[in-house]
Short mmCIF file of C-alpha atoms and ligand atoms in Angstrom, two decimals:
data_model
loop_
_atom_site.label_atom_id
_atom_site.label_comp_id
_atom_site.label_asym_id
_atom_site.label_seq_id
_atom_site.Cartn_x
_atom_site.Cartn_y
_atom_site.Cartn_z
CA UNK A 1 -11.17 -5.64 28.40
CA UNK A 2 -11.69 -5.20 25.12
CA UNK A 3 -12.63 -8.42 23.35
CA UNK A 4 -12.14 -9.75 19.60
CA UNK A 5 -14.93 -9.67 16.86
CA UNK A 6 -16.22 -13.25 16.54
CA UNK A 7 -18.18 -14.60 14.00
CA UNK A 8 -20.95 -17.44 14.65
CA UNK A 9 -20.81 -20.12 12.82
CA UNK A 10 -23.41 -18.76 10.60
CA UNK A 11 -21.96 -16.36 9.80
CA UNK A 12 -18.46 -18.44 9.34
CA UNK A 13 -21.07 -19.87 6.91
CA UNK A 14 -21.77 -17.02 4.86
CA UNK A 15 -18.07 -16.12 5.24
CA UNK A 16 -17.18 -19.13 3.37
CA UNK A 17 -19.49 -18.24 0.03
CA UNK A 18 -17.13 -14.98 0.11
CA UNK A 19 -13.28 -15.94 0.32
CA UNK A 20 -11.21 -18.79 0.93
CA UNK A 21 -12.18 -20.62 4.24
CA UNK A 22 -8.85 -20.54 5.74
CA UNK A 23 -5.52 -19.61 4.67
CA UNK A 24 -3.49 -22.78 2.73
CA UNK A 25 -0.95 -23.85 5.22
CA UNK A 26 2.25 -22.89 2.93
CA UNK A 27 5.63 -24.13 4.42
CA UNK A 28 9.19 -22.49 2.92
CA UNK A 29 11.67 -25.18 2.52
CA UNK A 30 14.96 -23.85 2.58
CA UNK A 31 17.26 -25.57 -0.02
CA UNK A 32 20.04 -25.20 -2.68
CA UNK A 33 19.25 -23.10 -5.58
CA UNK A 34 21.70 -23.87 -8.00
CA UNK A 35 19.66 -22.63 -10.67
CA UNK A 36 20.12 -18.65 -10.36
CA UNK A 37 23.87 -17.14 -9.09
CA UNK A 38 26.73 -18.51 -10.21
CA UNK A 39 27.33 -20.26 -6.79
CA UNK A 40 24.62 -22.36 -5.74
CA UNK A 41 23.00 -21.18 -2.27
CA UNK A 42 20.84 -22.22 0.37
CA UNK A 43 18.52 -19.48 0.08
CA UNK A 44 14.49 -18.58 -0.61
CA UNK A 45 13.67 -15.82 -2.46
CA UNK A 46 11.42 -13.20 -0.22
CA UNK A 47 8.10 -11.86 -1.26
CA UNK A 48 9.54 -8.28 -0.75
CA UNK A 49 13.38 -7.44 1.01
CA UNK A 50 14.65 -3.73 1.54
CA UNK A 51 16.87 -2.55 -0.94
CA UNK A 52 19.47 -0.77 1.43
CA UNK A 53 22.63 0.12 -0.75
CA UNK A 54 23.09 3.76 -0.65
CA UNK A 55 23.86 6.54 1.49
CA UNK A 56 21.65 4.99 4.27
CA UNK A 57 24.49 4.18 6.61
CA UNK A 58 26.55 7.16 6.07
CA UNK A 59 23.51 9.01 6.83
CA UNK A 60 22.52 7.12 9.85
CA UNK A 61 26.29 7.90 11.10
CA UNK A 62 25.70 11.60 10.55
CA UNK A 63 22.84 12.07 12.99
CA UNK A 64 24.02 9.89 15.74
CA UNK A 65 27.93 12.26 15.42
CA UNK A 66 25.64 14.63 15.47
CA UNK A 67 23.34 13.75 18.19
CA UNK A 68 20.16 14.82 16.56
CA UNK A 69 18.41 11.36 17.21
CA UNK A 70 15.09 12.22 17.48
CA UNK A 71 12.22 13.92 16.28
CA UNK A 72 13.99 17.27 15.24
CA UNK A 73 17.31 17.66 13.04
CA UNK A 74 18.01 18.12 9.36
CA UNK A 75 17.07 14.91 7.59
CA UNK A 76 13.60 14.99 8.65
CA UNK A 77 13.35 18.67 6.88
CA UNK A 78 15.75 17.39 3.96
CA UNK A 79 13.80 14.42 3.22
CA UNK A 80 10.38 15.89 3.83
CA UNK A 81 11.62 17.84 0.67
CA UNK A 82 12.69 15.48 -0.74
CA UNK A 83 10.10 13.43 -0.99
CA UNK A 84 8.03 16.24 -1.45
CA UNK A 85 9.63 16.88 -4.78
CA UNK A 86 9.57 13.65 -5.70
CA UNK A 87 5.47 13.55 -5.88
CA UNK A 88 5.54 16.82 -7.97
CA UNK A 89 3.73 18.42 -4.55
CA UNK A 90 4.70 21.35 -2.38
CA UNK A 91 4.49 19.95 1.17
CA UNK A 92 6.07 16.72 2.99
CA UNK A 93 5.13 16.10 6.58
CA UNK A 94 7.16 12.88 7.81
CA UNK A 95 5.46 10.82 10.52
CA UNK A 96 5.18 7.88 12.33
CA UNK A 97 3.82 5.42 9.76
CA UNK A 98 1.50 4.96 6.73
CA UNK A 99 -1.35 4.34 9.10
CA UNK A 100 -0.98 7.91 11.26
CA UNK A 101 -0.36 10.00 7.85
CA UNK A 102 -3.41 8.62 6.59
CA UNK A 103 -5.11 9.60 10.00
CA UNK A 104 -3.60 12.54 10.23
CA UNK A 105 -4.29 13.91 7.01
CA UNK A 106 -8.04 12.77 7.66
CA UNK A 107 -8.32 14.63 11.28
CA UNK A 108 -6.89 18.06 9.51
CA UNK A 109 -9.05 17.38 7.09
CA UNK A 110 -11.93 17.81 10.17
CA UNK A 111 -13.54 14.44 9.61
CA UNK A 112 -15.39 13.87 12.91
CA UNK A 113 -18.53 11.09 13.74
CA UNK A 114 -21.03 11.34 11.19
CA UNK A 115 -19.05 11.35 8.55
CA UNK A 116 -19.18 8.82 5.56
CA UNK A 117 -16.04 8.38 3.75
CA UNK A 118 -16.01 5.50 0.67
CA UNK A 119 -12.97 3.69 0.29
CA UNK A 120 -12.57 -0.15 -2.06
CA UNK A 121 -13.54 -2.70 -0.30
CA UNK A 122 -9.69 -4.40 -1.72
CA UNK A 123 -7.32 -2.65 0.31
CA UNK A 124 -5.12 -3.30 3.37
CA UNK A 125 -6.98 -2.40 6.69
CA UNK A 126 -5.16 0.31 7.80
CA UNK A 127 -7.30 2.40 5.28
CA UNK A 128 -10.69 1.47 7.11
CA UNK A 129 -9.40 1.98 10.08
CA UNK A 130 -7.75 5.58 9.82
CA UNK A 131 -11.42 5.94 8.79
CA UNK A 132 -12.76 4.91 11.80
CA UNK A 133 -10.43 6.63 14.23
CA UNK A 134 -11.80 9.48 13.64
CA UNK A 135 -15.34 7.81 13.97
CA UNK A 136 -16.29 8.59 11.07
CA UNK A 137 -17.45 5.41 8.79
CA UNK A 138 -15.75 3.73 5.73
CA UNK A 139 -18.47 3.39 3.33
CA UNK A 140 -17.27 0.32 0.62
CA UNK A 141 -16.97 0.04 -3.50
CA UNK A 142 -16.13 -2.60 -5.56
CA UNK A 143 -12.64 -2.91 -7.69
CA UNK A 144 -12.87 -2.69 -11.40
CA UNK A 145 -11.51 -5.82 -13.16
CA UNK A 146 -9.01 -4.40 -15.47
CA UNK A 147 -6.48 -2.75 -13.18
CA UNK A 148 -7.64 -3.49 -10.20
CA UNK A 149 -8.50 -0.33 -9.02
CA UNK A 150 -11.69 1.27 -6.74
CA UNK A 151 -14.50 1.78 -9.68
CA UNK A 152 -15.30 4.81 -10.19
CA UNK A 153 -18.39 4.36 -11.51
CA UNK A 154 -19.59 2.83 -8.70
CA UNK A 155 -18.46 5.61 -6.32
CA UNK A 156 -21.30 8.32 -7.38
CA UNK A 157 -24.41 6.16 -5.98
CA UNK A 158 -22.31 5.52 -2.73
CA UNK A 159 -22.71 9.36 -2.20
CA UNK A 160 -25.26 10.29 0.72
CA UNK A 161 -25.75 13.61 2.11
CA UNK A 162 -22.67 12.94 4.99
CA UNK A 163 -20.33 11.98 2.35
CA UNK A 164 -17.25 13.87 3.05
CA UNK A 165 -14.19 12.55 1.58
CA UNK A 166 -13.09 9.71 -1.05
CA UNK A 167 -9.91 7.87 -0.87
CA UNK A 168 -8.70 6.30 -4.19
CA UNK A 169 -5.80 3.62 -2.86
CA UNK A 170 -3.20 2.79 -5.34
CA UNK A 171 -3.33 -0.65 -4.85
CA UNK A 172 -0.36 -2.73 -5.73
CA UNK A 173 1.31 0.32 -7.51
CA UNK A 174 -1.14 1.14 -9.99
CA UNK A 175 -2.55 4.53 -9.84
CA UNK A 176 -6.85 5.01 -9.40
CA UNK A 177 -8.49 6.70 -12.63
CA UNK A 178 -8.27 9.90 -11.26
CA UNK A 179 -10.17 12.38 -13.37
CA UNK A 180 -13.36 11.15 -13.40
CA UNK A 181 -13.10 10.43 -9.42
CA UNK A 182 -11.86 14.29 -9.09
CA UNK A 183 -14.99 15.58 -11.81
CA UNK A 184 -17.32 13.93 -9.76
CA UNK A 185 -15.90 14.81 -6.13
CA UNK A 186 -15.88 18.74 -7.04
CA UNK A 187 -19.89 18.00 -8.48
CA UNK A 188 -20.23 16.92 -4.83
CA UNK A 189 -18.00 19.04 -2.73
CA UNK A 190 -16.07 15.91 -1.50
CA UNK A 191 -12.23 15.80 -0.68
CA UNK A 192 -10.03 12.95 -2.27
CA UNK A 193 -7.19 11.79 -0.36
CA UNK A 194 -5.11 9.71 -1.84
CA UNK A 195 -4.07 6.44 -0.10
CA UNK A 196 -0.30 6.10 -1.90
CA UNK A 197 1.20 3.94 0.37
CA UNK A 198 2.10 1.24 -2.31
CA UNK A 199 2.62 4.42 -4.89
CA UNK A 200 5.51 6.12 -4.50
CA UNK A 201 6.36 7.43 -8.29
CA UNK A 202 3.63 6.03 -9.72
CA UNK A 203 1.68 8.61 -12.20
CA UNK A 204 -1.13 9.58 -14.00
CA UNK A 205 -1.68 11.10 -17.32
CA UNK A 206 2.41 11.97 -15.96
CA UNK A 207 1.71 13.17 -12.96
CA UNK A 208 3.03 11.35 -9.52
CA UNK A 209 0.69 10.27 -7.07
CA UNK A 210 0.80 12.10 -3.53
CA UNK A 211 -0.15 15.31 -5.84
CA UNK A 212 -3.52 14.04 -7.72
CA UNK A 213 -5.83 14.64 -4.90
CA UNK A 214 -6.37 17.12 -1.98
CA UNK A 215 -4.09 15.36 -0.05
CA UNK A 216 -2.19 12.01 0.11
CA UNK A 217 -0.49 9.50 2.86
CA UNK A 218 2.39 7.27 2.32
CA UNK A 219 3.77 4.62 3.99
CA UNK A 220 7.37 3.13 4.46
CA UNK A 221 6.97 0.53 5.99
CA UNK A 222 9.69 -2.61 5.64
CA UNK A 223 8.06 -3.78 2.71
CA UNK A 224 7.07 -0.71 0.73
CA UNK A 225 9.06 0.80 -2.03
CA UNK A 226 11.24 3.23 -0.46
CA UNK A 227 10.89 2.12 3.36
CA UNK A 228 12.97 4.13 6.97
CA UNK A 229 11.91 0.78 9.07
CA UNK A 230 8.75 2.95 9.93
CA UNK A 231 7.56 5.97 9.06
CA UNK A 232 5.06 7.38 6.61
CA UNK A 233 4.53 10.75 4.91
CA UNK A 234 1.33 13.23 4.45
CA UNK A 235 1.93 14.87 0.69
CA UNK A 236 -0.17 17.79 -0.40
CA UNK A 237 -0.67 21.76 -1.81
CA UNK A 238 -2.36 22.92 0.72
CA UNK A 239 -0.24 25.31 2.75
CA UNK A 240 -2.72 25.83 5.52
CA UNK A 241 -3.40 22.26 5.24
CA UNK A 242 -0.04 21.00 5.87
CA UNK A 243 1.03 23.83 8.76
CA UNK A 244 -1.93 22.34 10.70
CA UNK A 245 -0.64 18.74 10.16
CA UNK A 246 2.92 19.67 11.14
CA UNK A 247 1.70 21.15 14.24
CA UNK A 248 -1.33 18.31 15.21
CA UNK A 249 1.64 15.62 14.25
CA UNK A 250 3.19 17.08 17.16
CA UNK A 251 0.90 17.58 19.72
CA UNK A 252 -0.58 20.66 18.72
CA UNK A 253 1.66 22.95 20.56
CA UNK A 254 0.57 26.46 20.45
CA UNK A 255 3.19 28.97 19.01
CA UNK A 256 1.55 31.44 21.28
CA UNK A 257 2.32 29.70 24.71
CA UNK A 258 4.40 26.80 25.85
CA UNK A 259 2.14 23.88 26.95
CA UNK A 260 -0.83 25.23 25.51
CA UNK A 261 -3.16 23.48 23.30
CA UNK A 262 -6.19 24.61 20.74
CA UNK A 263 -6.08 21.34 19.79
CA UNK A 264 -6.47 17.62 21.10
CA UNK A 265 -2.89 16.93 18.77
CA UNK A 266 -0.92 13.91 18.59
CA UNK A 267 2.74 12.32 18.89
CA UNK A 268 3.23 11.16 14.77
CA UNK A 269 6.37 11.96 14.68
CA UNK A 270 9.20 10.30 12.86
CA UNK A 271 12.51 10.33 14.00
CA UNK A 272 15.67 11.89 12.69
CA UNK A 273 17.30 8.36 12.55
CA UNK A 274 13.96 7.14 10.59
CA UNK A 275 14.59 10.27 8.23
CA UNK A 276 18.13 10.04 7.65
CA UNK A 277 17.31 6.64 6.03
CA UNK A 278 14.69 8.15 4.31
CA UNK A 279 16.36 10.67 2.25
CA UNK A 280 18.93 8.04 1.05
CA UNK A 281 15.91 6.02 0.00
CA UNK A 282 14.34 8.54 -1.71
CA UNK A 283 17.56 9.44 -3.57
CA UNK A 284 17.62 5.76 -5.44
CA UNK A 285 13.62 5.95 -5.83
CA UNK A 286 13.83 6.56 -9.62
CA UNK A 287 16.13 3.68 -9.88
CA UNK A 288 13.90 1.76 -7.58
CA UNK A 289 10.78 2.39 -9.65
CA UNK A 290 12.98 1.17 -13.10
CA UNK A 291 13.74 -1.90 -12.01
CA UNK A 292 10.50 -2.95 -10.74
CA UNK A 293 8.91 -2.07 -14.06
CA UNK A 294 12.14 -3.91 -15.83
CA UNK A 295 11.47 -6.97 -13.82
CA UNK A 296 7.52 -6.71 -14.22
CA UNK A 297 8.30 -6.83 -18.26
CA UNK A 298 10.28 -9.55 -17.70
CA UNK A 299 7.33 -11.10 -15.79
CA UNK A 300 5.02 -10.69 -17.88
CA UNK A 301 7.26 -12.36 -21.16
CA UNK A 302 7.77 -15.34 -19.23
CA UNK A 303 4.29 -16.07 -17.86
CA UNK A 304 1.64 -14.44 -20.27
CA UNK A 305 1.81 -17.31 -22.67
CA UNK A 306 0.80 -19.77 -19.70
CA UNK A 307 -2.79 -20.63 -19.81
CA UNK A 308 -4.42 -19.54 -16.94
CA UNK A 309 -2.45 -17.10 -15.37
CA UNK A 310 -3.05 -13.39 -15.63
CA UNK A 311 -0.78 -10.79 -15.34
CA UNK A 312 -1.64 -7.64 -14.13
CA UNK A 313 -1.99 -4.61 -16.35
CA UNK A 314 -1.42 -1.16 -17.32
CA UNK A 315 -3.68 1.57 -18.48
CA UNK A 316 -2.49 3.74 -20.98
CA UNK A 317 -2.72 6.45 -18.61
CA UNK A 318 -0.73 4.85 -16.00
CA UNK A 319 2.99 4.11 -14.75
CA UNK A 320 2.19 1.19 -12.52
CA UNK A 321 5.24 0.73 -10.18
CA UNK A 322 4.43 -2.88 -9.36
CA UNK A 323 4.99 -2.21 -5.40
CA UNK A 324 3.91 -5.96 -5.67
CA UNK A 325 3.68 -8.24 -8.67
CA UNK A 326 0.48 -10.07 -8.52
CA UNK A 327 -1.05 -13.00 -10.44
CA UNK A 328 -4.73 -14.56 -10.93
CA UNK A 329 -4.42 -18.39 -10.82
CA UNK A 330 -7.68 -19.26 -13.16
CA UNK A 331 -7.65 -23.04 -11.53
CA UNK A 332 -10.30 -25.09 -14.61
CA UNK A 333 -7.62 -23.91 -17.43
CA UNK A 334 -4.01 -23.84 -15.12
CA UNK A 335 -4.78 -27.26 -13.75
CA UNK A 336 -4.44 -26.15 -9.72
CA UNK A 337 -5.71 -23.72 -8.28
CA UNK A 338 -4.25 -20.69 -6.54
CA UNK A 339 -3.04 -22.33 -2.82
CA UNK A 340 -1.90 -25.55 -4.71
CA UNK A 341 0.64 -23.29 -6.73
CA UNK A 342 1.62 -21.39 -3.84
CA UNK A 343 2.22 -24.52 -2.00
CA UNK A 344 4.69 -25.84 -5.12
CA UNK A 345 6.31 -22.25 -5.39
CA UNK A 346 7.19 -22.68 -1.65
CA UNK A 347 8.45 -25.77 -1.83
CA UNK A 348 11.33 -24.29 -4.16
CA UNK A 349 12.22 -21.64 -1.73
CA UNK A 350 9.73 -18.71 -3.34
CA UNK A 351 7.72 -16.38 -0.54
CA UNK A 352 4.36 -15.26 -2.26
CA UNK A 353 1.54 -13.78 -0.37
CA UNK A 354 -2.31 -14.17 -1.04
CA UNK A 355 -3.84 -11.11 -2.33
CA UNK A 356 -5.86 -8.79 -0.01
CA UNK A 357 -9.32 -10.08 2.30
CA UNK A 358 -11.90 -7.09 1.49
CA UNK A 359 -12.85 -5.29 4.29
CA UNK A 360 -16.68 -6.49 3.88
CA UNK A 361 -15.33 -9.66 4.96
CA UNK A 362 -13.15 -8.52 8.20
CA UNK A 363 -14.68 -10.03 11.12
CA UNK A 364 -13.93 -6.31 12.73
CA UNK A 365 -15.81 -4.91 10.04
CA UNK A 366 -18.57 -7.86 9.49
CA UNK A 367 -21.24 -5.96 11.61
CA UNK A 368 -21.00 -2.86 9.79
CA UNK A 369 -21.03 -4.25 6.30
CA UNK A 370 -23.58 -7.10 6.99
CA UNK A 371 -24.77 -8.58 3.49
CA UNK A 372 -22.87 -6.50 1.54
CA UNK A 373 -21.13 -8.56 -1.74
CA UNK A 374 -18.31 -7.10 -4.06
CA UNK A 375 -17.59 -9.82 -6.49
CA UNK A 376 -14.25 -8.57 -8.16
CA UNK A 377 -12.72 -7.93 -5.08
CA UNK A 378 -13.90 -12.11 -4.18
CA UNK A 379 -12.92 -12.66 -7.00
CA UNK A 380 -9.36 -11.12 -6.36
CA UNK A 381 -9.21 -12.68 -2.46
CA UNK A 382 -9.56 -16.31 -3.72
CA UNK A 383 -7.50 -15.92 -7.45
CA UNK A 384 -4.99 -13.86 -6.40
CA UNK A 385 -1.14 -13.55 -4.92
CA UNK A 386 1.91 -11.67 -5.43
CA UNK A 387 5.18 -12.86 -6.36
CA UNK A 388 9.03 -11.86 -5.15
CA UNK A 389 8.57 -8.29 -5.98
CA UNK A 390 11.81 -6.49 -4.39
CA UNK A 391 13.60 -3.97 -6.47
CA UNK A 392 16.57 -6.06 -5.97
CA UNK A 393 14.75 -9.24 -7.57
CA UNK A 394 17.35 -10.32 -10.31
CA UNK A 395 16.47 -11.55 -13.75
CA UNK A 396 17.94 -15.11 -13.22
CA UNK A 397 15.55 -15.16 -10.31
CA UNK A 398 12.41 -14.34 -12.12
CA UNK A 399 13.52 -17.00 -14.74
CA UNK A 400 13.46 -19.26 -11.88
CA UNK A 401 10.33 -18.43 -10.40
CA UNK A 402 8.82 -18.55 -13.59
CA UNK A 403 10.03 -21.75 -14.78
CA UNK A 404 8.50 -23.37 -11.69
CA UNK A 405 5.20 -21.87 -12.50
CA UNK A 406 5.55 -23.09 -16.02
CA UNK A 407 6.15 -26.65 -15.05
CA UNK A 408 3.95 -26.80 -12.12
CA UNK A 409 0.64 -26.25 -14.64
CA UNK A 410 1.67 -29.04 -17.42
C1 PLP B 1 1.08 -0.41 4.02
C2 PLP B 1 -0.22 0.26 3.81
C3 PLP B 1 -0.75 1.15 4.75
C4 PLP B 1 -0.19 1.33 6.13
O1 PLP B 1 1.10 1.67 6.25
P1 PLP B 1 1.90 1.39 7.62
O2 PLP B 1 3.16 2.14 7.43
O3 PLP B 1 2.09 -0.09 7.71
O4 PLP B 1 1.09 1.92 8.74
C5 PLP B 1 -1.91 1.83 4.44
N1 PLP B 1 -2.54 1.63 3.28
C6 PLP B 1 -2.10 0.74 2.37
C7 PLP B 1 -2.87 0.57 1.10
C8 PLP B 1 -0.94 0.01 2.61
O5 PLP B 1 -0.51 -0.89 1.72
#
């Protein structure tokens, strides 16, 4: 049976210089808020909460009267369209989850074993490991400290002669600098697929994300700006490109022959329920992306005249959609450090979450990436966490969260 990566306690040792030794035990306590809402509540204040309050239900309705409950019917066309339009880009192909369109976009890509593909090191797993399904092998750069994005100017000596692909990740909302990674993958003949699965309306220089690459993958996932429960959604120009995703998200069936395969395809499909959920989403996703930059303003009033806490930032090039709003705790001028906060801020009924572990630092990766250091993204791992970042998140909530922060460092 398959059996866990383990490290030794070496290298538990070496682990240690890297992040955190072990995540702070953080406990919610559930109490009264009388502070926010006119009537007090017993209540905490998630990290991140769906925002479910248009035509998702009526939707829903339609395609059970309908029957059309699973992968074929007309939301999953609609909001493949939808969404589609949404990134400025010609072709949506729903599927399963974040995870599949990024693997999906890689295998019609034709990245096979051999392959190298560099990815930031600060990301969730699930880009590594699309990576790796197709045995190929994530090859690792380090953030840059302003916006917390992949740096690009590390990228070019990462480039070996099986380099095939780049993927930029939009991490926390904020979109990668994308021209010079797109100057130098056309020098090299690379493809850049964009991993936009925190990113949905995020742009550019004005353009969304999903369009500034070859390709892209989404996610929505619970958490995620727009979310259908599960599902996630492969974004891109390419005609041929997405015809060949449609038909390898669905098992590769031949238009020539019934049960007959060119290709070893798979089942990525999303469901019409999934869908019909996704095109209301997807109708409030301006609104969405307003509020979460209204709220991040707010944010950043209230806490960036509190020593020791940074805010994060945006580049004058960039619409950051704050999927999540994240702080750096600097502990020698805030007076605690980063799990002591987090401990007080749950204590008061506020979810946070620590900020990303690199993947040089995975136990499932710790073989691969052996000795390997990327000091902004430890640097991000032990400083930093994210706040309540829902679209839903009221004002008189992040005065309340704030205020706590405020007090908590005096
Ligand atoms: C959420 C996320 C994914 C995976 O999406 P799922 O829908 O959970 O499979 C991939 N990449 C990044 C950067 C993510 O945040």
């Amino acid at each position: 049976m398959l059996q866990p990566a383990e490290l030794s306690l070496e290298e538990m040792g070496e682990l240690a210089a890297i992040i955190p030794a072990a995540d702070p035990e953080v406990r919610l306590t559930y109490r009264a808020i009388p502070e926010f809402g006119a009537t007090p509540r017993r209540s905490i204040i998630p990290v991140c909460a769906p925002t479910l309050g248009g035509n998702e239900l009526k939707y829903v309705q339609q395609a059970i009267e309908t029957n059309w409950i699973s992968s074929a019917g007309r939301f999953i066309r609609d909001f493949e369209a939808r969404f589609a339009e949404a990134c400025g880009v010609e072709y949506g192909i729903a599927c399963a989850n974040g995870t599949v369109a990024m693997h999906l976009t890689m295998a019609t890509l034709g990245l096979e074993p051999g392959d190298e593909v560099i990815i930031p090191t600060f990301t969730m797993i699930a880009t590594a490991n699309a990576v790796t399904y197709c045995g190929a092998k994530p090859v690792l750069v380090d953030m840059e400290p302003a916006y917390w994005q992949m740096d690009i100017n590390q990228v070019e000596a990462k480039i070996t002669p099986r380099t095939k692909a780049i993927v930029p990740v939009h991490i926390y909302g904020h979109p990668t600098d994308m021209d010079p990674l797109m100057a130098l993958a056309e020098k090299h003949g690379l493809l850049v697929i964009e991993d936009a699965a925190e990113a949905h309306g995020a742009e550019y220089k004005g353009r969304r994300t999903g369009g500034l690459g070859h390709a892209a993958g989404f996610s929505f996932y619970g958490n995620k700006i727009i979310t259908t429960g599960e599902g996630g959604m492969v974004t891109t120009n390419d005609r041929d490109l997405a015809q060949l995703a449609w038909n390898l998200r669905d098992h590769a069936f031949s238009h020539e022959r019934h049960f007959w395969h060119k290709f070893v395809g798979f089942n990525y499909r999303m469901t019409n329920l999934q869908a019909a959920i996704g095109l209301a989403q997807v109708e409030q996703l301006d609104g969405f992306v307003a509020a979460r930059r209204r709220n991040a303003l707010e944010y950043n009033r209230r806490l960036q005249d509190i020593p020791g806490v940074r805010t994060p930032s945006e580049a004058p090039w960039a619409k950051n959609v704050y999927w999540m709003y994240g702080i750096l705790v600097d502990e020698q001028v805030y007076g605690m450090n980063r799990d002591a906060l987090r401990r007080v801020l749950a204590d008061h009924g506020i979810e946070t979450r620590t900020f990303f572990i690199p993947m040089h630092a995975q136990p499932v990766y710790w073989q691969q990436f052996k000795g390997e250091r990327y000091p902004v993204a430890e640097d991000l791992c032990k400083r930093g966490f994210y706040l309540p970042s829902a679209s839903s998140l009221g004002i008189d909530e992040i005065e309340y969260i704030t205020d706590v922060i405020r007090q908590a460092g005096k």
